[in-house]
CSV table of C-alpha atoms in Angstrom, one decimal:
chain,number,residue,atom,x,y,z
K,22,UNK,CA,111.9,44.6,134.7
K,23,UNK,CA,110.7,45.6,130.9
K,24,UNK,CA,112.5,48.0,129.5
K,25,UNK,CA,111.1,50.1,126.8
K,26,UNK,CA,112.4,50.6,123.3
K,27,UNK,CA,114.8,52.9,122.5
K,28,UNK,CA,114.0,56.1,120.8
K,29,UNK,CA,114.6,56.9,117.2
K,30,UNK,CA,117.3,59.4,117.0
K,31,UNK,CA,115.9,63.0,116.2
K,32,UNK,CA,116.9,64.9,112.7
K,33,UNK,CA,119.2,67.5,113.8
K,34,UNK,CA,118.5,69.1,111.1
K,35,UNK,CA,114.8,69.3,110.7
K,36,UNK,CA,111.8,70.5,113.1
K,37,UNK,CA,109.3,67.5,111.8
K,38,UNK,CA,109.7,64.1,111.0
K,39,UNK,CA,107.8,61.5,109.7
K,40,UNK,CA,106.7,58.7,112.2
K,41,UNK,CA,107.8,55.6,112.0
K,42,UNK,CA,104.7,53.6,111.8
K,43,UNK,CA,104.1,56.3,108.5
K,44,UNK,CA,106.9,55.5,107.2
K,45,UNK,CA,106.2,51.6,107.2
K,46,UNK,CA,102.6,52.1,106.4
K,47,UNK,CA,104.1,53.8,103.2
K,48,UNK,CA,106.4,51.1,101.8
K,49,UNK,CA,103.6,48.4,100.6
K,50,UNK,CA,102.1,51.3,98.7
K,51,UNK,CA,105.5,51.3,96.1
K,52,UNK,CA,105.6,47.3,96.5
K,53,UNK,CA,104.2,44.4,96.5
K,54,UNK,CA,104.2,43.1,100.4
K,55,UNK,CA,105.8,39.5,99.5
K,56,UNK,CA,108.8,41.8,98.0
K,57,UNK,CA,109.1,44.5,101.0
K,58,UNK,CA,111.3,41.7,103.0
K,59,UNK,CA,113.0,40.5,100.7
K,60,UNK,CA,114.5,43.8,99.5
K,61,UNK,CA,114.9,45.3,103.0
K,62,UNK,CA,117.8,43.4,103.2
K,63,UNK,CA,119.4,44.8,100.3
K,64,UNK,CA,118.6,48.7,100.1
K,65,UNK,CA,121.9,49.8,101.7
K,66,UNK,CA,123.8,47.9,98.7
K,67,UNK,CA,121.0,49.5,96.5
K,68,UNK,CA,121.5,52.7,97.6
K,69,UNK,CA,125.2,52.8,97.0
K,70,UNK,CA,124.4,51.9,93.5
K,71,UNK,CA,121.8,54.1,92.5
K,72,UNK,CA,124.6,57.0,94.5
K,73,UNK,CA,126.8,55.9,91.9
K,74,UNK,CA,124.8,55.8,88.6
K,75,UNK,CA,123.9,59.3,90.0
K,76,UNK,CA,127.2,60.5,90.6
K,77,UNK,CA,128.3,59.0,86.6
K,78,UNK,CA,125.0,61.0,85.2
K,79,UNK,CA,127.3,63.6,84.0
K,80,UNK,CA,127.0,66.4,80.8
K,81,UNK,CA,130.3,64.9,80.0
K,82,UNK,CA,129.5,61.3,80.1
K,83,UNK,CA,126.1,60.9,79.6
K,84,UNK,CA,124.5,63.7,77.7
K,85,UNK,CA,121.8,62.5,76.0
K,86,UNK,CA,120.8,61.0,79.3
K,87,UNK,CA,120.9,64.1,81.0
K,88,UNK,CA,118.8,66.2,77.9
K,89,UNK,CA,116.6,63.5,77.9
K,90,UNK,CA,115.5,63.9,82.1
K,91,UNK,CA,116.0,67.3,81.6
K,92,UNK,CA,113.2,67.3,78.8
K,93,UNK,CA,111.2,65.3,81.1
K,94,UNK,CA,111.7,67.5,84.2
K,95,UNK,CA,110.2,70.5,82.0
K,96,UNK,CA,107.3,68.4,80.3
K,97,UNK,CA,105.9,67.4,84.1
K,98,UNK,CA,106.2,70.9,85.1
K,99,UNK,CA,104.6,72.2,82.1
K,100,UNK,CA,102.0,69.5,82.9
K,101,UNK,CA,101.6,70.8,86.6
K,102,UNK,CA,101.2,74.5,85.4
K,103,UNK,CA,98.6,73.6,83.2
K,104,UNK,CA,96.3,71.6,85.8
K,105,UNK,CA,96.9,74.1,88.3
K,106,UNK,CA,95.6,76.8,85.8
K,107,UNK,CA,92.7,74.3,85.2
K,108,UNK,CA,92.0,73.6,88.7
K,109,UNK,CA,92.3,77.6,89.4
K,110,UNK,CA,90.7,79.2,86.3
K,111,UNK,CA,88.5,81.2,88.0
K,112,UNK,CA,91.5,83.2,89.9
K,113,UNK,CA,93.9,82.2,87.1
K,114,UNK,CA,93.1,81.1,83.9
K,115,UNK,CA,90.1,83.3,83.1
K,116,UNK,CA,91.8,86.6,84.1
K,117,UNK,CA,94.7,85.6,82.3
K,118,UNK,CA,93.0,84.8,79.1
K,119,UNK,CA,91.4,88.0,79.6
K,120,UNK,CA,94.4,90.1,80.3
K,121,UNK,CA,96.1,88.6,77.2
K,122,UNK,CA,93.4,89.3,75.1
K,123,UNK,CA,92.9,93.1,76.3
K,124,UNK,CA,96.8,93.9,75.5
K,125,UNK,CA,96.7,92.1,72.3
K,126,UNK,CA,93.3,94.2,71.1
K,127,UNK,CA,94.8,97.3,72.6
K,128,UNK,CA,97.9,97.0,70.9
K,129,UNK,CA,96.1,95.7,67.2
K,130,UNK,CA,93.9,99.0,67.1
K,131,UNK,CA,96.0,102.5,67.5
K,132,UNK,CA,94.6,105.4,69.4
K,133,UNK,CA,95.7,107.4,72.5
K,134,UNK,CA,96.1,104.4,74.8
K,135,UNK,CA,99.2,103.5,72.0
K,136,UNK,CA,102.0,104.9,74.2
K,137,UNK,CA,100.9,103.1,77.7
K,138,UNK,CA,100.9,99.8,75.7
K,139,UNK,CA,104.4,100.5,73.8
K,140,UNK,CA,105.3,101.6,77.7
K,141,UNK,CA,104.0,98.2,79.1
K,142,UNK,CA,105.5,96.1,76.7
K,143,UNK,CA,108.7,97.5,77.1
K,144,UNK,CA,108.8,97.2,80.5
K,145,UNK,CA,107.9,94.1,80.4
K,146,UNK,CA,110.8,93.5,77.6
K,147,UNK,CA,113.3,95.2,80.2
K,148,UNK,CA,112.3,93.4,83.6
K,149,UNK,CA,112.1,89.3,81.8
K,150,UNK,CA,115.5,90.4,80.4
K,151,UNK,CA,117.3,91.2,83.9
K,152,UNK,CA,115.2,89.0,85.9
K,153,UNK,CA,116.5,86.4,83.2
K,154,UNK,CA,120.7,87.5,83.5
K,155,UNK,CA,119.7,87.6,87.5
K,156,UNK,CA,118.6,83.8,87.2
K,157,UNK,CA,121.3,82.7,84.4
K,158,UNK,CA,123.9,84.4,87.3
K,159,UNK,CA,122.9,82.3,90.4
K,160,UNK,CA,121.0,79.2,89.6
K,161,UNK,CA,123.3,75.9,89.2
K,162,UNK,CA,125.1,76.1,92.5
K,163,UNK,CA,128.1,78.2,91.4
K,164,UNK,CA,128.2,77.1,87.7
K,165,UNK,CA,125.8,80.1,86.4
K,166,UNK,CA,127.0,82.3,84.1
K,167,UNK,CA,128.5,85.4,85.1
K,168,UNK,CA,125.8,87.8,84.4
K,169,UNK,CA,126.7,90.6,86.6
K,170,UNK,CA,130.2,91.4,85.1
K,171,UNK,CA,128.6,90.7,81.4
K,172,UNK,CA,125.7,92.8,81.5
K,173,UNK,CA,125.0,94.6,84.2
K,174,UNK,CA,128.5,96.5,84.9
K,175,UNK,CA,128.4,97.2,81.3
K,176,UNK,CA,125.4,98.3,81.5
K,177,UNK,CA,126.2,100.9,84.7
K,178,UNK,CA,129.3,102.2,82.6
K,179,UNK,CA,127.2,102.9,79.5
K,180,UNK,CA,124.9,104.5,81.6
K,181,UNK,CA,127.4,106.6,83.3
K,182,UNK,CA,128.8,107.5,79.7
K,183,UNK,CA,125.9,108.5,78.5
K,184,UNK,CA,125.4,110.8,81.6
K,185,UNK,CA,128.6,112.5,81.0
K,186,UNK,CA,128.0,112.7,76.9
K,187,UNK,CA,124.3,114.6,77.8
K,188,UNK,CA,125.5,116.7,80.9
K,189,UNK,CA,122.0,115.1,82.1
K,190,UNK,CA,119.5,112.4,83.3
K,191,UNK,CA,116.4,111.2,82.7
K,192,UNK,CA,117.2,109.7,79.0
K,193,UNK,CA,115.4,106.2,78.6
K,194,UNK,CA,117.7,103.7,80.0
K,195,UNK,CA,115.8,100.5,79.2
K,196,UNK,CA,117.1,100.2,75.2
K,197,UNK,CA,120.1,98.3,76.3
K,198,UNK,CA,118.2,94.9,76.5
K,199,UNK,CA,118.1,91.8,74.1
K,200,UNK,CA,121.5,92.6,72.4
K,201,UNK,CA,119.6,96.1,71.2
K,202,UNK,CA,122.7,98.1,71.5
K,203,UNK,CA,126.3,97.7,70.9
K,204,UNK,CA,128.9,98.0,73.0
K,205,UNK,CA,130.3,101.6,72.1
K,206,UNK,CA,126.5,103.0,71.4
K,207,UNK,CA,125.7,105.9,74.2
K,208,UNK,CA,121.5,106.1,75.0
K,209,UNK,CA,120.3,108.9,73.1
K,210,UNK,CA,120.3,112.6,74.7
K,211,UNK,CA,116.3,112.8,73.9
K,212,UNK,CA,114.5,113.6,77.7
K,213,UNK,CA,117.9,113.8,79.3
K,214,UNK,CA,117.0,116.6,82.3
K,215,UNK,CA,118.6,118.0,85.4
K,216,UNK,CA,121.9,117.7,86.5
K,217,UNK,CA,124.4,114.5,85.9
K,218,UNK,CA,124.5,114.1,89.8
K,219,UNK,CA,126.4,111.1,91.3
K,220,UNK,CA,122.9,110.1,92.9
K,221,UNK,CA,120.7,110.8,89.5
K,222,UNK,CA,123.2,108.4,87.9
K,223,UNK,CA,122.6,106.1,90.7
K,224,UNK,CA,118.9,106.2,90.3
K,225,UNK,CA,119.5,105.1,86.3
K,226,UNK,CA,121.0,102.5,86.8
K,227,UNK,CA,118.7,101.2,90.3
K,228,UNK,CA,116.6,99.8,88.3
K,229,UNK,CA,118.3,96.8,86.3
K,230,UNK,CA,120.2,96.7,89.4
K,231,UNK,CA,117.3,95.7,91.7
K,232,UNK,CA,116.0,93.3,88.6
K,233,UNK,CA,119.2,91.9,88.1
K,234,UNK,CA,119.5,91.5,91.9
K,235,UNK,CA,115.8,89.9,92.4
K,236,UNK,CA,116.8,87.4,89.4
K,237,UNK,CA,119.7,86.3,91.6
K,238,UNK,CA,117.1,85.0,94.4
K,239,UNK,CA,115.3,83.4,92.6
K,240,UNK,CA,117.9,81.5,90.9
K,241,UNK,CA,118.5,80.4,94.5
K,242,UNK,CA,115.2,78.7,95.2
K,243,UNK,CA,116.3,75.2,93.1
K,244,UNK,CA,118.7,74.5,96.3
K,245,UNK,CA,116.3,75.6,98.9
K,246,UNK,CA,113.5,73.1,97.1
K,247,UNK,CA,115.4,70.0,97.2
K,248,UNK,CA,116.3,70.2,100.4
K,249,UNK,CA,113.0,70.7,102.3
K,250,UNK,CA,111.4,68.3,100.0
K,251,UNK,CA,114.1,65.8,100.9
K,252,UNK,CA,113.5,66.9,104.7
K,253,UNK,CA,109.9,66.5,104.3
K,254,UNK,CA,110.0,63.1,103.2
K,255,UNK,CA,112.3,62.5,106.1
K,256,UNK,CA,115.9,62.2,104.4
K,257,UNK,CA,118.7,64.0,106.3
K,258,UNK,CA,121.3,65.9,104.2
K,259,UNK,CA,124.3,64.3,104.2
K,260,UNK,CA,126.4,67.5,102.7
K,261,UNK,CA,125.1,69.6,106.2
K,262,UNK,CA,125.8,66.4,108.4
K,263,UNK,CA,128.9,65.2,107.2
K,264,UNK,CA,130.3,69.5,107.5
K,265,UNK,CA,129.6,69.4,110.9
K,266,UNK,CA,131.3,66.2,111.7
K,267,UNK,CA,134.2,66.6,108.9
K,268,UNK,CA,137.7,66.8,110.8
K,269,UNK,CA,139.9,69.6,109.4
K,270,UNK,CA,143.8,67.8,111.0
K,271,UNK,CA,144.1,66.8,107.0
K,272,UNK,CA,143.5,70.2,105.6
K,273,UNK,CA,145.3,73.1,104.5
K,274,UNK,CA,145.1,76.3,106.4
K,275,UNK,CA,143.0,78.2,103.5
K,276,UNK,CA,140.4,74.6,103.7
K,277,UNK,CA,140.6,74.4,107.5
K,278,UNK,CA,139.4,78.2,107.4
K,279,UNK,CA,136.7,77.9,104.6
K,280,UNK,CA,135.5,74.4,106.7
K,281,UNK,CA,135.0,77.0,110.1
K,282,UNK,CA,133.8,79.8,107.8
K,283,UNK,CA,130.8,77.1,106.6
K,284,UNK,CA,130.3,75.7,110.3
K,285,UNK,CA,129.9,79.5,111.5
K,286,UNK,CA,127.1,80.4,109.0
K,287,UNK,CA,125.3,77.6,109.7
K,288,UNK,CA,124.9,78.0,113.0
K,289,UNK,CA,124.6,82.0,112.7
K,290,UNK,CA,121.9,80.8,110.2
K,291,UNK,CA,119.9,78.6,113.0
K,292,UNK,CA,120.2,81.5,115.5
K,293,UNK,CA,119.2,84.6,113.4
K,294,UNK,CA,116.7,82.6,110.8
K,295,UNK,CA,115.1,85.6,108.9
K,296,UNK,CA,117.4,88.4,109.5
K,297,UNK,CA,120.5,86.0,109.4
K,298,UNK,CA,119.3,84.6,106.3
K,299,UNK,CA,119.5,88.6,104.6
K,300,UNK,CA,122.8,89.2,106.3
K,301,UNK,CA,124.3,86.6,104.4
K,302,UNK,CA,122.7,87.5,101.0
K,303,UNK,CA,123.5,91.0,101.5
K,304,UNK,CA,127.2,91.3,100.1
K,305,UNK,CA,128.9,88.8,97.1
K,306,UNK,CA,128.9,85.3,99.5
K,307,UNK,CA,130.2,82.7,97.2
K,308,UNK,CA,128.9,79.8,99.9
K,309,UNK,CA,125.2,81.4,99.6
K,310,UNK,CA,124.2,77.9,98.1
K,311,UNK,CA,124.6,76.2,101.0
K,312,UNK,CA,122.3,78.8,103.0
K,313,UNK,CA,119.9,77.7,100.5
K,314,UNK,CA,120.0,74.0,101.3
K,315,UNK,CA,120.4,74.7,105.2
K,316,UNK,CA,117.0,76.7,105.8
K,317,UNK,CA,115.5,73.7,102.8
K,318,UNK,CA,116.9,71.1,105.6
K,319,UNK,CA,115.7,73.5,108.4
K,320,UNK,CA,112.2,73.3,106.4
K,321,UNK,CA,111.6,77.2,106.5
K,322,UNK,CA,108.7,78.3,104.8
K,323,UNK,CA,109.2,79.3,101.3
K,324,UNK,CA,107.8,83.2,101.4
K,325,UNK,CA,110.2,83.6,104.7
K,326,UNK,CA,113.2,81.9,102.4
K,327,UNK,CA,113.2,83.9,99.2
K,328,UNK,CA,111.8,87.6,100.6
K,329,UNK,CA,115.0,87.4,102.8
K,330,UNK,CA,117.0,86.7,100.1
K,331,UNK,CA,115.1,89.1,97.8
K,332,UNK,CA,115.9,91.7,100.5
K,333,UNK,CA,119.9,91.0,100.8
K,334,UNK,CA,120.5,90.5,96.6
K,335,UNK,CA,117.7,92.4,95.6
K,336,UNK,CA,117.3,95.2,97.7
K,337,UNK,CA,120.6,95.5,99.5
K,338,UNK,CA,123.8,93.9,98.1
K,339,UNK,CA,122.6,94.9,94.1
K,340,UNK,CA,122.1,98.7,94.9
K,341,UNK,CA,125.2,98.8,96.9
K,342,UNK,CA,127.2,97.5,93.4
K,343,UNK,CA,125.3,99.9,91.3
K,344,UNK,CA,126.5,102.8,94.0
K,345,UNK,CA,130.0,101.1,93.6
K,346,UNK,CA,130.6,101.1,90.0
K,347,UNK,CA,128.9,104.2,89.6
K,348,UNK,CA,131.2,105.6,91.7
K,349,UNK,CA,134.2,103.9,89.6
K,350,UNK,CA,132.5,104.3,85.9
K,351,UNK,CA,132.1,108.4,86.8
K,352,UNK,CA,135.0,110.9,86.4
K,353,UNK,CA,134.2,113.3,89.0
K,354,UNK,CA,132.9,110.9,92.0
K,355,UNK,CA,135.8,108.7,91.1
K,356,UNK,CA,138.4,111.3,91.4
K,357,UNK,CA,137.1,112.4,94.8
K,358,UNK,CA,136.6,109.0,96.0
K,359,UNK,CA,140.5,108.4,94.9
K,360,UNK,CA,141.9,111.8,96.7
K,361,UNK,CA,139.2,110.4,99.9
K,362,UNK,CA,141.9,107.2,100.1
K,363,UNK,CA,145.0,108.6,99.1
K,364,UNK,CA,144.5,111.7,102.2
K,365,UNK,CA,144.3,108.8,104.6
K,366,UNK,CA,148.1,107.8,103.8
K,367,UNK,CA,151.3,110.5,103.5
K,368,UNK,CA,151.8,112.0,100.2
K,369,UNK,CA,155.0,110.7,100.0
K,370,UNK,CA,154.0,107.3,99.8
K,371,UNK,CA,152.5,107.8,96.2
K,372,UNK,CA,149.3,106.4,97.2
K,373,UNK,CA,147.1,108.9,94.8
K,374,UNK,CA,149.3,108.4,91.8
K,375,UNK,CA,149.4,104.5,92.3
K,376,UNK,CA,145.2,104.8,92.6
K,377,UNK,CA,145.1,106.8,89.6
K,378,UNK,CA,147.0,104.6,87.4
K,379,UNK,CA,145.8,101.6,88.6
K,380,UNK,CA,142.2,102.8,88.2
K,381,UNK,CA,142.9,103.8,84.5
K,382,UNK,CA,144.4,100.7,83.2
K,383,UNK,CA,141.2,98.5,85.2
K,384,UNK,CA,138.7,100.9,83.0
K,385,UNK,CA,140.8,101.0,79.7
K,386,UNK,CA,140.9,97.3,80.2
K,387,UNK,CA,136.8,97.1,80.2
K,388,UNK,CA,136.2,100.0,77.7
K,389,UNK,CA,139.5,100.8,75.5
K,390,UNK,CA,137.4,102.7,73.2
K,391,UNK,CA,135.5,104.8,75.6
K,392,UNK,CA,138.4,106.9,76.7
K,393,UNK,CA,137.0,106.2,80.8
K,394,UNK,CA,140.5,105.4,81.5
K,395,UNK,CA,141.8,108.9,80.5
K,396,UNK,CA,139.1,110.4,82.4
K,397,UNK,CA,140.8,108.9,85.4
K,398,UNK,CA,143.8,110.8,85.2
């Protein structure tokens, strides 16, 4: 009896596939046919190569290599941009010429619509500047730079200072941006109203928190990207496959655990899609990269990606901070929130006094010259 052909093993990893007969019918189009045979035979060898040269293309090794594809990454997206504006000017380009040309004739010619365009173009000053540090923080897969603890935390202590200084809220927070103010300088008292309230300090500082925090997803869509357009063209992922089937018996404890941690989240990742997906961008998770790359290989669509994680950093696990160091960068909620956790232990242990001082040095170390440290005692 005939027996059939076997199948082609499915992706594991991703819901379509191109067909085989596509995937033939594609090759003559990058080669010559009299060629195709001849180098089937050696694209595994070729493959290990061009994984090599990749692996040496290095900062370290090879800069001007690296400047020089990076300059030609950002000259063909420039290039798309533009034809897509062209191919879209009646939705895009027009009403952004338009735009552009309103604001810039508003603000050449003075009169009572001066204040709303000083207002936009500050705003517009404030949000590129977080959205920016958000980015800078999360894009690179772990090598970003550590916005957050540059910028924004600073930027939550000066405004709790400030609040303390004015007795009050409501003074214009969005003049620390662009290097505009140095470290020691306090926002100016001018507007400051109501009460210095734990939660009015918290809504100062919501603001750049949620930018910050909306930056930080979007620095994660670079991950996401490659892998669903490597899915897409049919590639499995080799950094999700080889997890799975990784042994841990040669690992340390801390690896072996870190290894299960990954496993776990992939597969809570698979089973909760969406709402798994916020749940792991909704607190500080180091490994949040490779959340990015699982749903790229899982080929979920891009709006259902990034307003998940928009939710978790942006919505979620950047407010939650901004409560956090308000909390720590303010002398009253601080105190009670240190006598909250010392009642929980016997007064004899010491716990307050430990808190106390421990909490002081932590804010003198940040800001010696702001005398927060003190306020701690």
């Amino acid at each position: 009896p005939s027996s059939s052909p076997p199948k082609p093993t499915a992706n594991p990893w991703s819901t379509r596939r191109r067909p085989e007969s596509q995937e033939a019918a594609s090759s003559p189009r990058t080669m010559p046919a009299d060629k195709t045979a001849a180098t089937n035979g050696d694209r595994p060898s070729m493959e290990k190569a061009l994984a090599r040269r990749r692996l040496a293309l290095t900062c370290l090794q090879q800069p001007g290599r690296v400047l020089a594809l990076f300059a030609a990454v950002c000259v063909d997206g420039a290039r798309s941009a533009v034809d897509w504006l062209v191919h879209h000017r009646a939705v895009a380009l027009y009403p952004l010429l338009a735009a552009t040309a309103a604001f810039a004739a508003a603000a050449a010619v003075p009169g009572p619509h001066t204040p709303y365009v000083v207002y936009a173009r500050v705003a517009a000053e404030f949000t590129v500047w977080w959205v920016g540090l958000g980015v800078l923080s999360s894009i690179g897969l772990g090598t970003g730079m550590h916005s957050g603890l540059l910028f924004l935390f600073p930027h939550i202590l000066k405004v709790c200072r400030s609040a303390e200084a004015c007795s009050a809220t409501g003074f214009d927070a969005k003049g620390n941006m662009w290097f505009a103010m140095g470290a020691d300088e306090l926002f100016s008292c001018e507007g400051a109203r109501g009460s210095a309230s734990w939660v009015r300090v918290w809504l100062a500082v919501l603001p750049a928190a949620v930018l910050w925090g909306g930056g930080t997803a979007v620095g994660e869509v670079p991950p996401y990207w490659i892998a669903f357009m490597a899915a897409k063209a049919g590639r499995e992922n080799e950094e999700l496959l080889e997890l799975e089937s990784e042994s841990t018996s040669a690992m340390t404890a801390l690896q072996a655990n870190i290894h299960r941690w990954k496993v776990w989240m992939i597969a809570f990742m698979k089973t909760h899609g969406f709402w798994g997906l916020v749940a792991m961008a909704a607190w500080p998770n180091a490994a949040f990269d490779l959340c990015g790359i699982c749903c790229g290989t899982f080929m979920m669509p891009f709006w259902q990606f990034f307003g998940a994680t928009f939710v978790g950093k942006g919505l979620i696990k950047a407010p939650a901070q901004g409560a956090v160091f308000a909390t720590v960068f303010s002398a009253g909620p601080r105190s009670r929130a240190v006598a909250a956790v010392a009642g929980a232990f016997p007064a004899s242990w010491g716990v307050r006094e430990a808190l106390t001082k421990g909490v002081a040095r932590a804010l003198d170390s940040i800001d010696p010259k702001g005398g927060v440290g003190g306020a701690a005692a």
